[in-house]
mmCIF file of C-alpha atoms in Angstrom:
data_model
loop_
_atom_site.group_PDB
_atom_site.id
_atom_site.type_symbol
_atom_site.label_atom_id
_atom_site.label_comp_id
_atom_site.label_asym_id
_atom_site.label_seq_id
_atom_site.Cartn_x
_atom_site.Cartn_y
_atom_site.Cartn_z
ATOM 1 C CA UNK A 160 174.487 86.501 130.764
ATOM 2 C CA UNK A 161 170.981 87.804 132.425
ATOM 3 C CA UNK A 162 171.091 85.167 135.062
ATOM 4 C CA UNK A 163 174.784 85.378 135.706
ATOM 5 C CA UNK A 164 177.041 82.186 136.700
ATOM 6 C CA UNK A 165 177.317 80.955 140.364
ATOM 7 C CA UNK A 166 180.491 80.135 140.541
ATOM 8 C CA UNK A 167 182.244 83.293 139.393
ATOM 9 C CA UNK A 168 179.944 86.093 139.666
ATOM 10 C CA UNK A 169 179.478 88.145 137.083
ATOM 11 C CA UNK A 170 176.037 90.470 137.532
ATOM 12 C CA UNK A 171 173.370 89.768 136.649
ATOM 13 C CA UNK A 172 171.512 93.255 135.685
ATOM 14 C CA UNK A 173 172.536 95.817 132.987
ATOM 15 C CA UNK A 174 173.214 98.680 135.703
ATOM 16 C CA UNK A 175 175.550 95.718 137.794
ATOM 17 C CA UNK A 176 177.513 94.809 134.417
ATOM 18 C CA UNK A 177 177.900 98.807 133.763
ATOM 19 C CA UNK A 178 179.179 99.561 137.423
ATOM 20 C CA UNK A 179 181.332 96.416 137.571
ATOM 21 C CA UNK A 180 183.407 98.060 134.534
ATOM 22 C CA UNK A 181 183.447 101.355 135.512
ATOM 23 C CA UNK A 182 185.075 100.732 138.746
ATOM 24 C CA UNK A 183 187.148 98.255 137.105
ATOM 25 C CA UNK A 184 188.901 101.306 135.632
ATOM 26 C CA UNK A 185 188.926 103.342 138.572
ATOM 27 C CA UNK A 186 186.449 105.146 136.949
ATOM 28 C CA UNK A 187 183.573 107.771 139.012
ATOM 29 C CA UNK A 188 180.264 107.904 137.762
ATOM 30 C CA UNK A 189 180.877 111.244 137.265
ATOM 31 C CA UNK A 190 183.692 111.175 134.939
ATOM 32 C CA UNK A 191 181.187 108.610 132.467
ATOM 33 C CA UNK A 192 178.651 112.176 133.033
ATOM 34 C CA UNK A 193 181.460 113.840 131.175
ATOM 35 C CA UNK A 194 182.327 111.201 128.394
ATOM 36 C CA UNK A 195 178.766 110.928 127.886
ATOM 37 C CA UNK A 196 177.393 114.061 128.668
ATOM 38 C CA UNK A 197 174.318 112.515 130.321
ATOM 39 C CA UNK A 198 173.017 113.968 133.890
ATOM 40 C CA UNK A 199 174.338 111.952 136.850
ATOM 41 C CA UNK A 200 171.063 111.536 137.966
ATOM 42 C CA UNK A 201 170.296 109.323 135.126
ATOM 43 C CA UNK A 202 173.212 107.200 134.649
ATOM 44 C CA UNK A 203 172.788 106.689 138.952
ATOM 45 C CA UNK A 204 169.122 105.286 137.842
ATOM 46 C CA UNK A 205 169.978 103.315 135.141
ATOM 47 C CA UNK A 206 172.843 101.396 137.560
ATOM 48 C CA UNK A 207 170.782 100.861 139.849
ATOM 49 C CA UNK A 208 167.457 99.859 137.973
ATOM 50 C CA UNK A 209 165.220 102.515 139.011
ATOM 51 C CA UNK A 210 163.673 103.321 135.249
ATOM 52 C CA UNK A 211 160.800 105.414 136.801
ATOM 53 C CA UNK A 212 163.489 107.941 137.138
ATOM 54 C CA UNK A 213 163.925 108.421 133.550
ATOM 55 C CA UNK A 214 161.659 110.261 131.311
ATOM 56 C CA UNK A 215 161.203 107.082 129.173
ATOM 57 C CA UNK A 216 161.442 103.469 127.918
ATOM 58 C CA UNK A 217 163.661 104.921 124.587
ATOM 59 C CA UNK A 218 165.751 106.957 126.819
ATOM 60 C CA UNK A 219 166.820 104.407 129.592
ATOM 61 C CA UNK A 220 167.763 102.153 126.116
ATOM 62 C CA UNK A 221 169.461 105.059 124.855
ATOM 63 C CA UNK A 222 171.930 106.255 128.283
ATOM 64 C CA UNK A 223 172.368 102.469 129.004
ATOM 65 C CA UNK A 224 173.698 102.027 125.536
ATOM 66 C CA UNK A 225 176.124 104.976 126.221
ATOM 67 C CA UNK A 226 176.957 104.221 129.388
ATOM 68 C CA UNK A 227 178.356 100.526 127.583
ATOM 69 C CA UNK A 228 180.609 102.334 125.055
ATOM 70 C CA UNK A 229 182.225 104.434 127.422
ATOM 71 C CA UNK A 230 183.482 101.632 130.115
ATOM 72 C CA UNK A 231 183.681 99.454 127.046
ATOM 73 C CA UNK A 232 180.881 96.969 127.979
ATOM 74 C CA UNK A 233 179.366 95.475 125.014
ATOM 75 C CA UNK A 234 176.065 97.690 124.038
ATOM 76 C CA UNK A 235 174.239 94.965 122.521
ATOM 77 C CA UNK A 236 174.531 92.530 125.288
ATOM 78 C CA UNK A 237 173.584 95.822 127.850
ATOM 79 C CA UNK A 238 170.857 96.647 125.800
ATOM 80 C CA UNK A 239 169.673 93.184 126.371
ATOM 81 C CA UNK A 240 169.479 93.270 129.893
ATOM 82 C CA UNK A 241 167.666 96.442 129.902
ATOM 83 C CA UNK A 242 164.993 95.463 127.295
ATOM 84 C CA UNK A 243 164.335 92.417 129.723
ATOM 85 C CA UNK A 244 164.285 94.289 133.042
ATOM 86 C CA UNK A 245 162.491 97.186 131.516
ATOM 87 C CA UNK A 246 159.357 94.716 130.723
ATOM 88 C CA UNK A 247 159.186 93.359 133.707
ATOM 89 C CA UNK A 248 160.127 96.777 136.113
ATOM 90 C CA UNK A 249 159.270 100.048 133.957
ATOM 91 C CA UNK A 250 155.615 100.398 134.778
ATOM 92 C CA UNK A 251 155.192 104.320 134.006
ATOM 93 C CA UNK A 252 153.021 105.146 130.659
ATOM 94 C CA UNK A 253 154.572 106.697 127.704
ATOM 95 C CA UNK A 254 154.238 109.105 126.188
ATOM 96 C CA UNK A 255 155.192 111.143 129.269
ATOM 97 C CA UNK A 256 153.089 114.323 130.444
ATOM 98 C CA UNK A 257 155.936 116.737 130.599
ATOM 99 C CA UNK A 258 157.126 115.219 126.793
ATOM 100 C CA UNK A 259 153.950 114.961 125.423
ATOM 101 C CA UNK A 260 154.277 116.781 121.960
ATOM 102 C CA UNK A 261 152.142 119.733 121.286
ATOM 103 C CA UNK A 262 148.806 119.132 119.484
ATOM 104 C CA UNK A 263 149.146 122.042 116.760
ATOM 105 C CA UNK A 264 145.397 121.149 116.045
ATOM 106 C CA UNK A 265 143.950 121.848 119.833
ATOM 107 C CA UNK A 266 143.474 125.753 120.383
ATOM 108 C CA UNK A 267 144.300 128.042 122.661
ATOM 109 C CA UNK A 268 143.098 127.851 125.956
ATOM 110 C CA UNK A 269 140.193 129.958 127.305
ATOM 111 C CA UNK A 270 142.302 131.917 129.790
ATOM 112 C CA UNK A 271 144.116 133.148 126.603
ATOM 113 C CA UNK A 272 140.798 133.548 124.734
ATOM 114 C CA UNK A 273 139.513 136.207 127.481
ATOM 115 C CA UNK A 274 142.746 138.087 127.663
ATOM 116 C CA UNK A 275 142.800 138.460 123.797
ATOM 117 C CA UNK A 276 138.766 139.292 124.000
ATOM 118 C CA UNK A 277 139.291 141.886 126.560
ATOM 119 C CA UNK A 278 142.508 143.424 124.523
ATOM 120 C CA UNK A 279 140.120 144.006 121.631
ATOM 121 C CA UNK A 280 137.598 145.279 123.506
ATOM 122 C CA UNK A 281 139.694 148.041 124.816
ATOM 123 C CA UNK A 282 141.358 148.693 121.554
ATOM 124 C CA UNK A 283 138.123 149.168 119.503
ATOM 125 C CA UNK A 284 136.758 151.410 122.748
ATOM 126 C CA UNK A 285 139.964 153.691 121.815
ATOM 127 C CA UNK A 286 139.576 153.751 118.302
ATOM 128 C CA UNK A 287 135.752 154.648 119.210
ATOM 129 C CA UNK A 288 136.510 157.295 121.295
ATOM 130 C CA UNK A 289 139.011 158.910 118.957
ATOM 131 C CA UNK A 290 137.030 159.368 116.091
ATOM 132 C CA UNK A 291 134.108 160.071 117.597
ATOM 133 C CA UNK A 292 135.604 163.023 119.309
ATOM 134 C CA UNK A 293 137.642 164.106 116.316
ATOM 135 C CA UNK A 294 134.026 164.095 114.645
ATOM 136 C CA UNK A 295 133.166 166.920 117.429
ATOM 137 C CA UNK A 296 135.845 168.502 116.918
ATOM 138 C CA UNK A 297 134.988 168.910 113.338
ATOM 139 C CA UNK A 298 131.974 170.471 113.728
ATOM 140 C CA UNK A 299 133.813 173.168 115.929
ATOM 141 C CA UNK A 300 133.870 176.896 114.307
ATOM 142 C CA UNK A 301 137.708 177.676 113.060
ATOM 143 C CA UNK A 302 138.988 180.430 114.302
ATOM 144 C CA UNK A 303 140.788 182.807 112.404
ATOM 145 C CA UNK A 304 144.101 183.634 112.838
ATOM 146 C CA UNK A 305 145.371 186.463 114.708
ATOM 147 C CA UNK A 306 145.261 189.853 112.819
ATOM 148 C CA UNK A 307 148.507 190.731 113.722
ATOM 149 C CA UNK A 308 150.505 188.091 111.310
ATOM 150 C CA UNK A 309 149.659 189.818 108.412
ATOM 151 C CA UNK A 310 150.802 193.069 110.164
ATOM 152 C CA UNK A 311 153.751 191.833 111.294
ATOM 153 C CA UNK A 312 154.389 190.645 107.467
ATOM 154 C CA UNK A 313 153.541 193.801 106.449
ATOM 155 C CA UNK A 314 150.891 193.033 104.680
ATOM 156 C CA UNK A 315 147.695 194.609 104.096
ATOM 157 C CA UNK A 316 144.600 192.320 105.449
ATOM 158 C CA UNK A 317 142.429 191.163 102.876
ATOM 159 C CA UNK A 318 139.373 192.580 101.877
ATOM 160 C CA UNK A 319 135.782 191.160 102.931
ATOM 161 C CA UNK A 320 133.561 190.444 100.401
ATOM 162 C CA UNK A 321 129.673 191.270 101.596
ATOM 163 C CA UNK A 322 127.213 188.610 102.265
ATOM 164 C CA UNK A 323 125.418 190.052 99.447
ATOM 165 C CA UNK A 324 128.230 188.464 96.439
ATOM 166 C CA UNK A 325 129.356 192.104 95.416
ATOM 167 C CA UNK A 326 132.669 192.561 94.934
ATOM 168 C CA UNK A 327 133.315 195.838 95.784
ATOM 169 C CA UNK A 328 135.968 196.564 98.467
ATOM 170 C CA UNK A 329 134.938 197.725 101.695
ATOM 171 C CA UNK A 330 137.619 199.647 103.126
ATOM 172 C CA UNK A 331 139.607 199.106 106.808
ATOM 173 C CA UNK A 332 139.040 200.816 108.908
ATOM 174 C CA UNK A 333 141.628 203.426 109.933
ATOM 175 C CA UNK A 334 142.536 204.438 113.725
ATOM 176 C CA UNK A 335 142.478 208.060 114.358
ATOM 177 C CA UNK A 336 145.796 209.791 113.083
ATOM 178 C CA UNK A 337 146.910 206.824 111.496
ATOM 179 C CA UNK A 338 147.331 205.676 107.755
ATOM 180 C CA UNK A 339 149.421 203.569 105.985
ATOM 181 C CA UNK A 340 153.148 203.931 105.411
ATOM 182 C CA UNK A 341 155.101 202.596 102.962
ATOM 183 C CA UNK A 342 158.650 202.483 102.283
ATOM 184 C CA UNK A 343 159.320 202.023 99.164
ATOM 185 C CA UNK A 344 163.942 201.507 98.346
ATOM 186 C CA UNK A 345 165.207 203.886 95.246
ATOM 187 C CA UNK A 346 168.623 202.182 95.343
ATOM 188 C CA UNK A 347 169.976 199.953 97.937
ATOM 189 C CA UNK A 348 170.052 200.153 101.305
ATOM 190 C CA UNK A 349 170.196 197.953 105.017
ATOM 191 C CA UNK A 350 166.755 198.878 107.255
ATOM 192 C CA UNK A 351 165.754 197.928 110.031
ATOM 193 C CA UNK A 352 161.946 198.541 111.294
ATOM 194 C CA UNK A 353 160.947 198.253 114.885
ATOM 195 C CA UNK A 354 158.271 198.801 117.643
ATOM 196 C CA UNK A 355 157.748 198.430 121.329
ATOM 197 C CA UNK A 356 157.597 194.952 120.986
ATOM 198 C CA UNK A 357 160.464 194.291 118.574
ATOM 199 C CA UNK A 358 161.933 194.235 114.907
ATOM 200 C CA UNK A 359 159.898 193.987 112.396
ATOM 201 C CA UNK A 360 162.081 193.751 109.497
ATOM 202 C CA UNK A 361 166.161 193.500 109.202
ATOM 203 C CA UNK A 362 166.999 193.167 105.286
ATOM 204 C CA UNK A 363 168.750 194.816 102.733
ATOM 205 C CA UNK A 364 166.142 196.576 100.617
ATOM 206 C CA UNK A 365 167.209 196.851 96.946
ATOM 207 C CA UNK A 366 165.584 199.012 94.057
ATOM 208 C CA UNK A 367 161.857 198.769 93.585
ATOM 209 C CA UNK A 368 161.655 196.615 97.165
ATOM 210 C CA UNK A 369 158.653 197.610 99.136
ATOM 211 C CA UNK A 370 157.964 197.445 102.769
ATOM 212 C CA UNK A 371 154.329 198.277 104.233
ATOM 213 C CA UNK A 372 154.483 199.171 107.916
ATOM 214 C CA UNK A 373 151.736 197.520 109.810
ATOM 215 C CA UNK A 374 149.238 199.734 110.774
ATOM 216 C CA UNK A 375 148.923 197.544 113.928
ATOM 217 C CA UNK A 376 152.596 198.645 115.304
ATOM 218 C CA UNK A 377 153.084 200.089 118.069
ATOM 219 C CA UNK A 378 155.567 203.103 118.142
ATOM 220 C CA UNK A 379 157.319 201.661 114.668
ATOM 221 C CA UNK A 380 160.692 203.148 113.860
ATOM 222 C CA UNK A 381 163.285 202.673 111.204
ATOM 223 C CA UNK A 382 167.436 202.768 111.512
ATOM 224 C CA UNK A 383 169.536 202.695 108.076
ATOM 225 C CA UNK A 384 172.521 204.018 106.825
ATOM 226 C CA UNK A 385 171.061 205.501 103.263
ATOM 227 C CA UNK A 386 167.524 207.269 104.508
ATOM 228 C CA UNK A 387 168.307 209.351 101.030
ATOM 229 C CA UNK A 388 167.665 205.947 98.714
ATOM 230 C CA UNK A 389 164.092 205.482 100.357
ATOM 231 C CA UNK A 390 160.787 207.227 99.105
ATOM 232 C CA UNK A 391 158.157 207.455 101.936
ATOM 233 C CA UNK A 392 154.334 207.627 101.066
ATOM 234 C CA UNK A 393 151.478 208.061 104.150
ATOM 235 C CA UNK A 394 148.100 206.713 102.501
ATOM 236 C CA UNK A 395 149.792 207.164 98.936
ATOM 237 C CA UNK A 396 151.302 210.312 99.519
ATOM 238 C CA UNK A 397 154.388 211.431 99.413
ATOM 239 C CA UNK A 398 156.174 212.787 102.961
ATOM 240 C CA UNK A 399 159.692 215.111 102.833
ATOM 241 C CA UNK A 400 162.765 212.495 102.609
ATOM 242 C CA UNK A 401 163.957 210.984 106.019
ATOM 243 C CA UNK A 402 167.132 212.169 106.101
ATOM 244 C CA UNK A 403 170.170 212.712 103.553
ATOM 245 C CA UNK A 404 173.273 210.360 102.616
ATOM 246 C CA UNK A 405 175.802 212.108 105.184
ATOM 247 C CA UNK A 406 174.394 209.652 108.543
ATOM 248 C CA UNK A 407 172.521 206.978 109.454
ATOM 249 C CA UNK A 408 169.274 208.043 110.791
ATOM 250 C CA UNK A 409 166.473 206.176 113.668
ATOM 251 C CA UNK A 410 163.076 207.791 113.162
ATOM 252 C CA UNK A 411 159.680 207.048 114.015
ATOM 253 C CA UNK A 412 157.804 206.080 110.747
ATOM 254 C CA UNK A 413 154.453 206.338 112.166
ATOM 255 C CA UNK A 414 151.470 208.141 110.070
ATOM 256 C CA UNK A 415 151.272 210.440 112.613
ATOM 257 C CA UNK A 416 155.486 211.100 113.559
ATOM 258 C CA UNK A 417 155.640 211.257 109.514
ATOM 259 C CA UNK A 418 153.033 213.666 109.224
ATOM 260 C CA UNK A 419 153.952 215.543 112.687
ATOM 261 C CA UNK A 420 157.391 215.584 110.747
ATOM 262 C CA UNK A 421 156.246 217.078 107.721
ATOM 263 C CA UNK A 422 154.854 219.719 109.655
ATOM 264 C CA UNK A 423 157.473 221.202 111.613
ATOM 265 C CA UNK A 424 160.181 219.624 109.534
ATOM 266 C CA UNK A 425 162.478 218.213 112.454
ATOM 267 C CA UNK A 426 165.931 217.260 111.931
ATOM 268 C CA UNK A 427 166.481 213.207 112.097
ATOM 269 C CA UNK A 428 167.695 212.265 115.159
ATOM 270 C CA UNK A 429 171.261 210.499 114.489
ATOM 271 C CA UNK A 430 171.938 207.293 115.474
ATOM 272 C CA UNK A 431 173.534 205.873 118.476
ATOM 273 C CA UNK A 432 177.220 204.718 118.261
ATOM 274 C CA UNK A 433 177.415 200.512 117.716
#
């Protein structure tokens, strides 16, 4: 079948026998593309013997044997012809550069090697630099929170201890006119304490509640309903009541307005509508 017969034609090469049949069906090369699913490219090389075309020996056997079962050419005899032309014609090496498998044994290459170098360099730099500054940092005094948080807790600032290990208690010191108030509920009552710079303290104060005005406010002053149910002490002593049961009161609560109160004994200042 290779070398054909004179007297009636029939082709000679495996692409000639394929494209005889396929346009002995009326058939366009590519409607085989879509039986076959194989580029049009490739079936165009394989009809017309140009093998270098195709990535391989194993693939031109592969679409010519295709190409046979979908005009209905007999694949073995195809695959024949191809073996025999592909001896004499295919001349390219196998395997192919752009199939050649990966070697899973060769490593990366040094282009790669630098990048990944360089990343690490730059990461370890970081880290460096980090905890070498945090180290600095360590060494830094701390500095002690602002005085005023315990204030504006009401709380009384702790007590130093001298450098000496005694423990006796060295006493604040205390501005001029001031002292400490404290407020201390006998039943209970809503409050609210304020300065210049805003409240202090907005609760509802029950029996045996205690509230220590800082001694860092400025201007402090109290609102409540029930000035009757609270018991006011200036450095542990007692000052006259802030008001009575029949009206909410807003006072100053100050050492000095309590004490300037005791004194001339003014009547609490009622407080605003709303």
């Amino acid at each position: 079948m290779m070398d054909g017969d004179s007297t009636t034609g029939a082709p000679r090469t495996a692409g000639m026998m394929l494209r005889s049949a396929r346009e002995a069906q009326g058939l366009s090369l590519s409607d085989v593309a879509q039986r076959t699913r194989i580029p049009l490219r490739h079936l165009e090389a394989v009809e017309d013997g140009k093998f270098q075309a195709l990535p391989s020996i194993t693939y031109a056997m592969g679409f010519g044997r295709a190409y046979a079962r979908a005009v209905g050419v007999d694949e073995t005899e195809v695959a024949r012809a191809l073996r025999a032309e592909l001896a004499t014609n295919y001349q390219r090496p196998e395997p192919l550069q752009d199939l050649e498998p990966i070697d899973m044994r060769r490593g990366p290459s040094p282009s790669v090697v630098v990048i990944a170098a360089a990343i690490a360099i730059v990461l370890l730099l970081g880290v460096g630099l980090y905890f070498g500054t945090s180290l600095f940092r360590s060494d830094e005094p701390v500095t002690a929170p602002a005085a005023t948080v315990a204030g504006d807790l009401g709380m009384l600032p702790p007590t130093p201890t001298p450098a000496n290990g005694n423990t006796a208690p060295v006493a604040p010191p205390v501005p001029a006119g001031g002292g400490q108030v404290t407020l201390t509920a006998t039943g209970t009552t809503w409050v609210r304490i304020f300065d210049d710079t805003g409240t202090l303290v907005n609760k509802e104060m029950k029996e045996g509640d205690r509230y220590d005005v800082p001694m860092t406010a400025k201007n402090p002053q109290i609102r409540t309903g029930r000035p009757d149910l609270l018991t006011v002490t200036v450095n542990g002593s007692n000052v006259p009541p802030l008001g009575t049961a029949e009206r909410p009161i807003t006072v100053g609560v100050s050492a000095e307005a309590l004490r300037n109160r005791g004194s001339a004994s003014p009547t609490p200042t009622p407080s605003p509508a709303g």
